Coordinates of C-alpha atoms and ligand atoms in Angstrom, one line a residue:
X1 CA 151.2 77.3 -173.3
X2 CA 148.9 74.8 -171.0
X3 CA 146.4 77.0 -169.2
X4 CA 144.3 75.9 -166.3
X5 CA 141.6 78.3 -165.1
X6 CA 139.9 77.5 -161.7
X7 CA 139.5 73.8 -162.8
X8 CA 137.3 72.2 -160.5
X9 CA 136.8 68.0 -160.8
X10 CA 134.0 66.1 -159.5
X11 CA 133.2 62.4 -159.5
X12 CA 129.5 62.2 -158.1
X13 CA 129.8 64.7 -154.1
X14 CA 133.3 63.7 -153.6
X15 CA 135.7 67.0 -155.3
X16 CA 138.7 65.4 -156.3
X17 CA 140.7 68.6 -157.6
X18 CA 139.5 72.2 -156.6
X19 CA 140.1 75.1 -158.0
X20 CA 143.5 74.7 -160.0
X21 CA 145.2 77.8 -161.6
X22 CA 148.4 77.5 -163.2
X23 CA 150.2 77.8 -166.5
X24 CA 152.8 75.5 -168.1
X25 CA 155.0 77.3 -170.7
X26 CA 156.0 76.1 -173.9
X27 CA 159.3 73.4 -173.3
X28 CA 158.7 73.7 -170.1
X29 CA 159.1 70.6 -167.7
X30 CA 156.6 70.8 -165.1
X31 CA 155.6 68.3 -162.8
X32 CA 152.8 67.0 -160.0
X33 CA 154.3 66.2 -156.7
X34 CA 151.7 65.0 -154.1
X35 CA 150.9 61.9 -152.2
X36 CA 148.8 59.0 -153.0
X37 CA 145.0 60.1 -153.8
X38 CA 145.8 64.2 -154.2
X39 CA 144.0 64.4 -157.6
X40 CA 147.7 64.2 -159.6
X41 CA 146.0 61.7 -161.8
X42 CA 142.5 63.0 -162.0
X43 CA 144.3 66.4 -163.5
X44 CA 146.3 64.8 -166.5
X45 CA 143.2 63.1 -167.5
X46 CA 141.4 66.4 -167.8
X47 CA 144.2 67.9 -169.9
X48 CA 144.0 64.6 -172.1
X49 CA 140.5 65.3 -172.7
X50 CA 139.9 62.0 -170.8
X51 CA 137.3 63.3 -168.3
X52 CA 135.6 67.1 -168.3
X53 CA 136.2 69.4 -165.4
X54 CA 132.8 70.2 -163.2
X55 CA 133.6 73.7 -163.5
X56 CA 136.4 75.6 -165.0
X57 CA 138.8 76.3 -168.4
X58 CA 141.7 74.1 -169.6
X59 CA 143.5 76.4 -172.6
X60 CA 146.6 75.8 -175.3
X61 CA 147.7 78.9 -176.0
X62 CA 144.6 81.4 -176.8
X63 CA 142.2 77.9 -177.7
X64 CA 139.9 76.8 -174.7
X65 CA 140.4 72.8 -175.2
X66 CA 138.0 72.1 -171.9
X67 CA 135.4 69.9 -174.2
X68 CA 138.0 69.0 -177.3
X69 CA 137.7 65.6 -177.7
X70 CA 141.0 63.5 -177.1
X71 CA 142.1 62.9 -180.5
X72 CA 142.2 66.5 -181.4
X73 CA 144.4 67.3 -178.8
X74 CA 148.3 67.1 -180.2
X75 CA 148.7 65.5 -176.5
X76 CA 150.4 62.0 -175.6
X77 CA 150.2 60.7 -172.6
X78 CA 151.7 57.5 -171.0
X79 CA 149.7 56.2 -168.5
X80 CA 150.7 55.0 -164.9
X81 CA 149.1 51.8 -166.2
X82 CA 150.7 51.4 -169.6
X83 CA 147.7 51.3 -171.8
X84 CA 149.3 49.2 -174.1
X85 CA 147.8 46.9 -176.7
X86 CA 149.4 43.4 -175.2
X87 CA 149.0 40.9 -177.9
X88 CA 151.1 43.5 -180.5
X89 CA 155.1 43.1 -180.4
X90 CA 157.1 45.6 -178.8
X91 CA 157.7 46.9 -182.0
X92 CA 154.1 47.1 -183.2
X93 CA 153.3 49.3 -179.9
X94 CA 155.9 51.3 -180.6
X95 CA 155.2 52.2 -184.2
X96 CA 151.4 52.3 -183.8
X97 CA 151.2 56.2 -184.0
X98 CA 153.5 56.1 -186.8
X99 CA 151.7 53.7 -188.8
X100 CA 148.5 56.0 -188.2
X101 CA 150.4 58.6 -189.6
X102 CA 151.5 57.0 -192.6
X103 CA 155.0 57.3 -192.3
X104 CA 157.1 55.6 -194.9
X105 CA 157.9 52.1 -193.5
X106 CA 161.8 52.3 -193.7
X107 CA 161.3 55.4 -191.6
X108 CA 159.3 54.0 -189.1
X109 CA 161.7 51.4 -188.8
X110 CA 164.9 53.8 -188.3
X111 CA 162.3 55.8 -185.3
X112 CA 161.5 52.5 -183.6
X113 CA 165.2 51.4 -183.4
X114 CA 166.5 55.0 -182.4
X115 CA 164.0 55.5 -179.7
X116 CA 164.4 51.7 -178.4
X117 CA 168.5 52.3 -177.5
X118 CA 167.3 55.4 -176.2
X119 CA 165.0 53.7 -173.7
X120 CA 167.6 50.8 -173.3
X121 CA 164.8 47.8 -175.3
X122 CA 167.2 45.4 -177.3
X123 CA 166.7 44.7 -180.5
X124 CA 165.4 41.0 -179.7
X125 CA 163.1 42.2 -177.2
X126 CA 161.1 44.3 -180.4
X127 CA 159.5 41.4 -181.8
X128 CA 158.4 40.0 -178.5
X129 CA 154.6 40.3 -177.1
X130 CA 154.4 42.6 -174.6
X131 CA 152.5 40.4 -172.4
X132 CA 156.0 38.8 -172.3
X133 CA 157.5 41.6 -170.8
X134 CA 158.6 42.8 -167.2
X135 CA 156.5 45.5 -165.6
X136 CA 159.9 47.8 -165.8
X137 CA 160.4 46.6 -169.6
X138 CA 156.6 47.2 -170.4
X139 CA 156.8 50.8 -168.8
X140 CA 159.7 51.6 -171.3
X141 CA 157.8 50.5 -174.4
X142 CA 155.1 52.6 -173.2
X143 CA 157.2 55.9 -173.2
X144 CA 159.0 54.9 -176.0
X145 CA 155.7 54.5 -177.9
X146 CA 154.8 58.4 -176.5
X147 CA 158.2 59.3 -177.7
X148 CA 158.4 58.7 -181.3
X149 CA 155.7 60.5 -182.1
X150 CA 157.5 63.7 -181.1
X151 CA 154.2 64.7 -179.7
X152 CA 154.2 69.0 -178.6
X153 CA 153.3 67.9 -175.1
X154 CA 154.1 64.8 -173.4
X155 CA 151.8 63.9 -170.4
X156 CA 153.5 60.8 -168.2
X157 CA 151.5 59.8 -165.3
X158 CA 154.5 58.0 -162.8
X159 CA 156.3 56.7 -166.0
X160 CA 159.2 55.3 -163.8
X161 CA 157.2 53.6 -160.8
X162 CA 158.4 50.2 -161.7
X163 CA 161.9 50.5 -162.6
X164 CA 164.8 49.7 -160.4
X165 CA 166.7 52.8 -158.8
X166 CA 169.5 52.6 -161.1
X167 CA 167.0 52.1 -164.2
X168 CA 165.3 54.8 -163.0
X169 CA 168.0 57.2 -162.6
X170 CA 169.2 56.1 -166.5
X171 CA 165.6 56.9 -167.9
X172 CA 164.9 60.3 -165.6
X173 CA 168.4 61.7 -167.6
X174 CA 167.5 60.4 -171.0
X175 CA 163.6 61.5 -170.4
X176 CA 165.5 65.3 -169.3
X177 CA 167.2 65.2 -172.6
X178 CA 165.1 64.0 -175.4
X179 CA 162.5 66.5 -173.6
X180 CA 165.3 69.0 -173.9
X181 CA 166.6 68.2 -177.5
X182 CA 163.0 68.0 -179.0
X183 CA 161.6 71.3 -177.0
X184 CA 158.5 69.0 -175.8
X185 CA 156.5 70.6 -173.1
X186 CA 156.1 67.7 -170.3
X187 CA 154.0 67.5 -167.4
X188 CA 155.0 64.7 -165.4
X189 CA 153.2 63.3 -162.5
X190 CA 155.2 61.6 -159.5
X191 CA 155.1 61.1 -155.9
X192 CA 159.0 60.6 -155.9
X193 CA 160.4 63.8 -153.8
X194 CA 163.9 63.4 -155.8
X195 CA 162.5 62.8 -159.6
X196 CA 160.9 65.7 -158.9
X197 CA 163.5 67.9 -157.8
X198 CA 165.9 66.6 -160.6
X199 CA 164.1 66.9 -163.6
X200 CA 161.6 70.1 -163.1
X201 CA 161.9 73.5 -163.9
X202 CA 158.9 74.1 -162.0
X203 CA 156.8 71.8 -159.5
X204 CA 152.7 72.0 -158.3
X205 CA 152.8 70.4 -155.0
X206 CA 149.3 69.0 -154.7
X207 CA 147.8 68.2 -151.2
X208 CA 144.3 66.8 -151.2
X209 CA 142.9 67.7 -154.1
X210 CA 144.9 71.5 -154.1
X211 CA 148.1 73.7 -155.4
X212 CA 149.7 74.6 -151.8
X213 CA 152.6 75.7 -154.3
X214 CA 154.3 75.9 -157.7
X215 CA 158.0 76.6 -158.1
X216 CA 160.8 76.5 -159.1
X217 CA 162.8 73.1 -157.3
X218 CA 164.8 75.7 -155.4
X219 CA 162.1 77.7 -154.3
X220 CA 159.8 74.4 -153.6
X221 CA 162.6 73.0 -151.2
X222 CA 163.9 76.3 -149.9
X223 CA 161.5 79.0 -149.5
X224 CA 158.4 76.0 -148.6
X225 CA 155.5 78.3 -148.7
X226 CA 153.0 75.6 -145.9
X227 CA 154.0 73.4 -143.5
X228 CA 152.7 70.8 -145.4
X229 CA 155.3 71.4 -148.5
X230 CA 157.8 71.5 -146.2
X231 CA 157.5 67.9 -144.7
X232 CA 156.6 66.4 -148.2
X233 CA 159.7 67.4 -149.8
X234 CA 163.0 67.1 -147.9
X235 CA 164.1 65.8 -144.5
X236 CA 163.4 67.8 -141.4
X237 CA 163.7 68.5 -137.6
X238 CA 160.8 69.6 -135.8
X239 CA 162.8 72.3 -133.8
X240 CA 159.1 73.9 -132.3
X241 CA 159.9 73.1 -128.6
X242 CA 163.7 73.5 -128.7
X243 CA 162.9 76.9 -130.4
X244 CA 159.7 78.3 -128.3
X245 CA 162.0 76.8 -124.7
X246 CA 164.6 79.7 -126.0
X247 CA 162.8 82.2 -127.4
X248 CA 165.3 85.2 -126.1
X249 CA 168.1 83.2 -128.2
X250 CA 166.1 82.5 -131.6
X251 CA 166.0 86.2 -131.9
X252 CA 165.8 86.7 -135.8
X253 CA 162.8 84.0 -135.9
X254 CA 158.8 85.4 -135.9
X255 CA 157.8 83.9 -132.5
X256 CA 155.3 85.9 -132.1
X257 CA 153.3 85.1 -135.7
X258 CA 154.8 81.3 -136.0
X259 CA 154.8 78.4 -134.1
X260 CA 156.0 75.6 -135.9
X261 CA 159.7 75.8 -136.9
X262 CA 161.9 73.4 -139.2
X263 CA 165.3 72.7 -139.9
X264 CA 166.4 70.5 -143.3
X265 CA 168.9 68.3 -142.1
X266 CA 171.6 68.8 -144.4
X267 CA 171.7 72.7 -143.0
X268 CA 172.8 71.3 -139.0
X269 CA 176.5 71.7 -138.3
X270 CA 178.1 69.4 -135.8
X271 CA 181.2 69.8 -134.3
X272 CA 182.6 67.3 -131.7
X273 CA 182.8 68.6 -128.0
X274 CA 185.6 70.4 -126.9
X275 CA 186.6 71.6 -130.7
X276 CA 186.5 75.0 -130.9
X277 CA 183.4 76.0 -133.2
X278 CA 183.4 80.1 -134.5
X279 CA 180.1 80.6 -133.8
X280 CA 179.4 83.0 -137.4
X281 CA 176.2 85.6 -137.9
X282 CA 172.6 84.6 -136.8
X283 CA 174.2 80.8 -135.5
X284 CA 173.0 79.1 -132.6
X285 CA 175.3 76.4 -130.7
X286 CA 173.3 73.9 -128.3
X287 CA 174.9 70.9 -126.3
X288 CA 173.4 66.9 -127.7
X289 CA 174.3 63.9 -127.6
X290 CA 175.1 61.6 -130.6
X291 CA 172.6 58.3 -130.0
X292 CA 172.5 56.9 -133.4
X293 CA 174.0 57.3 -136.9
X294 CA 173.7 55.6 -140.5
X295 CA 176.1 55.3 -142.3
X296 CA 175.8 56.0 -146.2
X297 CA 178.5 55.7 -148.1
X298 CA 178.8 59.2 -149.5
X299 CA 177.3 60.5 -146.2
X300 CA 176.1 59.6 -142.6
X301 CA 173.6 60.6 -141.2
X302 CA 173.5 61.1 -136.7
X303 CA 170.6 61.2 -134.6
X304 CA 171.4 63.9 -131.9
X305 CA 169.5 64.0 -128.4
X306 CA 169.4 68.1 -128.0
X307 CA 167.3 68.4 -124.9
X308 CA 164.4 66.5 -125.4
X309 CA 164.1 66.7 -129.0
X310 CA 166.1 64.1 -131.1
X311 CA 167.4 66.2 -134.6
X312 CA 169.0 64.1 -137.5
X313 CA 172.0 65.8 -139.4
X314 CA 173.9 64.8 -142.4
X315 CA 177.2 64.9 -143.0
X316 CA 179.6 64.4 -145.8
X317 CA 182.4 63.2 -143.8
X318 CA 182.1 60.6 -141.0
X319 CA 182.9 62.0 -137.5
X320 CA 186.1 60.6 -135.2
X321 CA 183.6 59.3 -132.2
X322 CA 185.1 58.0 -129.5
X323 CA 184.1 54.6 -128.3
X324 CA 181.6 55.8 -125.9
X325 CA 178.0 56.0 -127.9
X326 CA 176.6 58.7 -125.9
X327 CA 179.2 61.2 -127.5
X328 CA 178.7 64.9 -126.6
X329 CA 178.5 67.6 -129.7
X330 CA 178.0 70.6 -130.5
X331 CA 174.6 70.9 -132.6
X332 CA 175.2 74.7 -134.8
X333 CA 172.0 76.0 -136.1
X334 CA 172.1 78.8 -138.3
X335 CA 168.3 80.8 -137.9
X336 CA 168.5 81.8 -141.7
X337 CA 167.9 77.9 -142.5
X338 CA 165.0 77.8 -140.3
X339 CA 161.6 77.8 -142.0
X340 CA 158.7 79.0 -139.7
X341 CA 155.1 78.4 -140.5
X342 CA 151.7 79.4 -138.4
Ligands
ATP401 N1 136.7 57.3 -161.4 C1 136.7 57.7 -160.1 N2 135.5 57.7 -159.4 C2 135.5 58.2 -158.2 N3 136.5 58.7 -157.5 C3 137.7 58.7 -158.1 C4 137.9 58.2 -159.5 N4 139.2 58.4 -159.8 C5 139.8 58.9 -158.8 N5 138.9 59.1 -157.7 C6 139.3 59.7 -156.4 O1 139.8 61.0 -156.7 C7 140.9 61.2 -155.8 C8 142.1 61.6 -156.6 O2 142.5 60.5 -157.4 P1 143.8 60.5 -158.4 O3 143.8 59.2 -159.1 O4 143.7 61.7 -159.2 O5 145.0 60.6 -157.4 P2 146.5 60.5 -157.6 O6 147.1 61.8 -157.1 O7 146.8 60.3 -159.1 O8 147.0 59.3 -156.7 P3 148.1 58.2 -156.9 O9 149.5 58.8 -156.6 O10 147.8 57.1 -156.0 O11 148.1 57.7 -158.4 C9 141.1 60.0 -155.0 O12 140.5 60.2 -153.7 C10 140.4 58.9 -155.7 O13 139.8 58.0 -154.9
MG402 MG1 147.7 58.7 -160.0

């Protein structure tokens, strides 16, 4: 288990990470969501042993690592720049930490090859340089190289950035299962809303330098503890003025201790004017007017004029709109799905 203990991370005045508490359990996938410059970076290295915190306790289970150096940490870490050694071949990166090891050569070669088809590298692209690779190609060498040393934890600083979606969406499932098959505790470090979602069991959503909130996905999306978490992760409607210009009919919402209110835009029912719509439980119908909509493929999304606040909705199948653009619907909010902060 990974223990941070009120870690606090200065370079010179400027306090990049404050006061960080949290625990990653053994196997456990945990990751850093936060934007550009929130201190995601800054706190790898000080699990690495890379930089010391100002003030504050790093543990592995009962040992306090805070001043180990590096290499006695059983930590690998691929780097959001690489850090590869770019005159060595694709295989010699690879194979560096096995070499160190002294693992029998025949062995070596059988763990370079299985990790490479893992990570989608052909065979012919193991004796090139890997100067002479693509940014996407050079980020899977380096987590193949982190890989096959079967490290106990696995630190990846934004080890997809540079891949193309489909790429990406390839290496995310085979990262999820190799972490999963060899019970490696991961923290991952992204800015990407859906990575992060798909391949945690529990997120730290950092916002300037702080944990506004650790969870699981489900909780992180669903139950978004600051306003903040809630419009980093998901799409939302600012409902606050169609809300506070009806208070008597948002009656199951805290008007009195909240005044900024959400609603994800997958939660929004629509149904076309004139269609009967059961109203069920705590849901709220209001009149709008379609005035845009994207169409997907497996869903489109409508912008809908309610008043004078324009909410976006999602929906799987496409509506039957007339010709006219200005359609009237019905816009169904249910207050359970509202998330209401101070
Ligand atoms: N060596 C350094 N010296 C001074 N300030 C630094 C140094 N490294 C980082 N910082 C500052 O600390 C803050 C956190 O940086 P960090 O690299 O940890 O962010 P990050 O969350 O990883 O961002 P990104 O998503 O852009 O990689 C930033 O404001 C950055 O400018
Ligand atoms: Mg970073």
């Amino acid at each position: 288990m990974i223990t941070f203990q009120d870690v606090t991370i200065k370079y010179d005045d400027f306090t990049a990470v404050k006061n960080l508490n949290f625990e990653v359990k053994d196997g456990e996938f945990f990751t850093f969501l936060g934007p550009s410059g929130c201190g995601k970076t800054t706190t790898l290295r000080s699990l690495v042993g890379l930089i010391q915190p100002t003030s504050g306790e790093i543990y592995l289970d009962d040992k306090d690592i805070t001043n180990l150096p590096t290499e006695k940490r059983d930590i690998k870490m691929v780097f959001q720049s690489y850090a590869l050694f770019p005159t060595m071949t694709v295989y010699e990166n690879i194979a560096f930490g096995l070499k160190v090891k002294k693992v029998e050569k025949a062995m070596i070669k059988q763990k370079v090859a299985d990790i490479a088809k893992k990570v989608d590298l052909a065979a012919e692209q193991l004796a090139k340089k890997v100067s002479e690779l693509s940014g996407g190609q050079q980020q899977r060498v380096a987590i193949a190289r982190a890989l096959v040393n079967q490290p106990n934890i696995l630190v990846l600083d934004e080890p997809l950035s540079n891949l193309d979606a489909k790429l990406r969406v390839q290496l995310r499932n085979e990262l999820k299962s190799l972490q999963k098959n060899f019970g490696i505790t991961t923290v991952y470090v992204t800015h990407d809303q859906e990575e992060a979602l798909t391949l945690s069991d529990r997120i730290a959503v950092f916002n300037k330098g702080e944990i506004e909130q650790i969870g699981t996905p489900e909780e992180i999306y669903e139950q978004s503890n600051s306003e903040f978490v809630c419009n980093f992760i998901g799409e939302n409607n600012n409902i606050t003025k169609l809300v506070t210009n009806h208070p008597e009919r948002f009656d199951r919402l805290n008007l009195e201790e909240n005044n900024a209110f959400y609603s994800r835009i997958e939660k929004l029912k629509i149904s076309l004017f004139g269609q009967t719509y059961p109203l069920v439980e705590d849901e709220l119908s209001f009149t709008g007017k379609i005035i845009d909509s994207e169409y997907y493929g497996i869903y489109t999304k409508y912008s809908i004029k309610v008043e004078d606040t324009v909410v976006r909705a999602v929906l799987k199948e496409k509506l039957s709109l007339g010709t006219d653009q200005n359609e009237k619907v019905q816009v169904i909010l249910s207050q359970q799905h509202i998330l209401q902060y101070k």
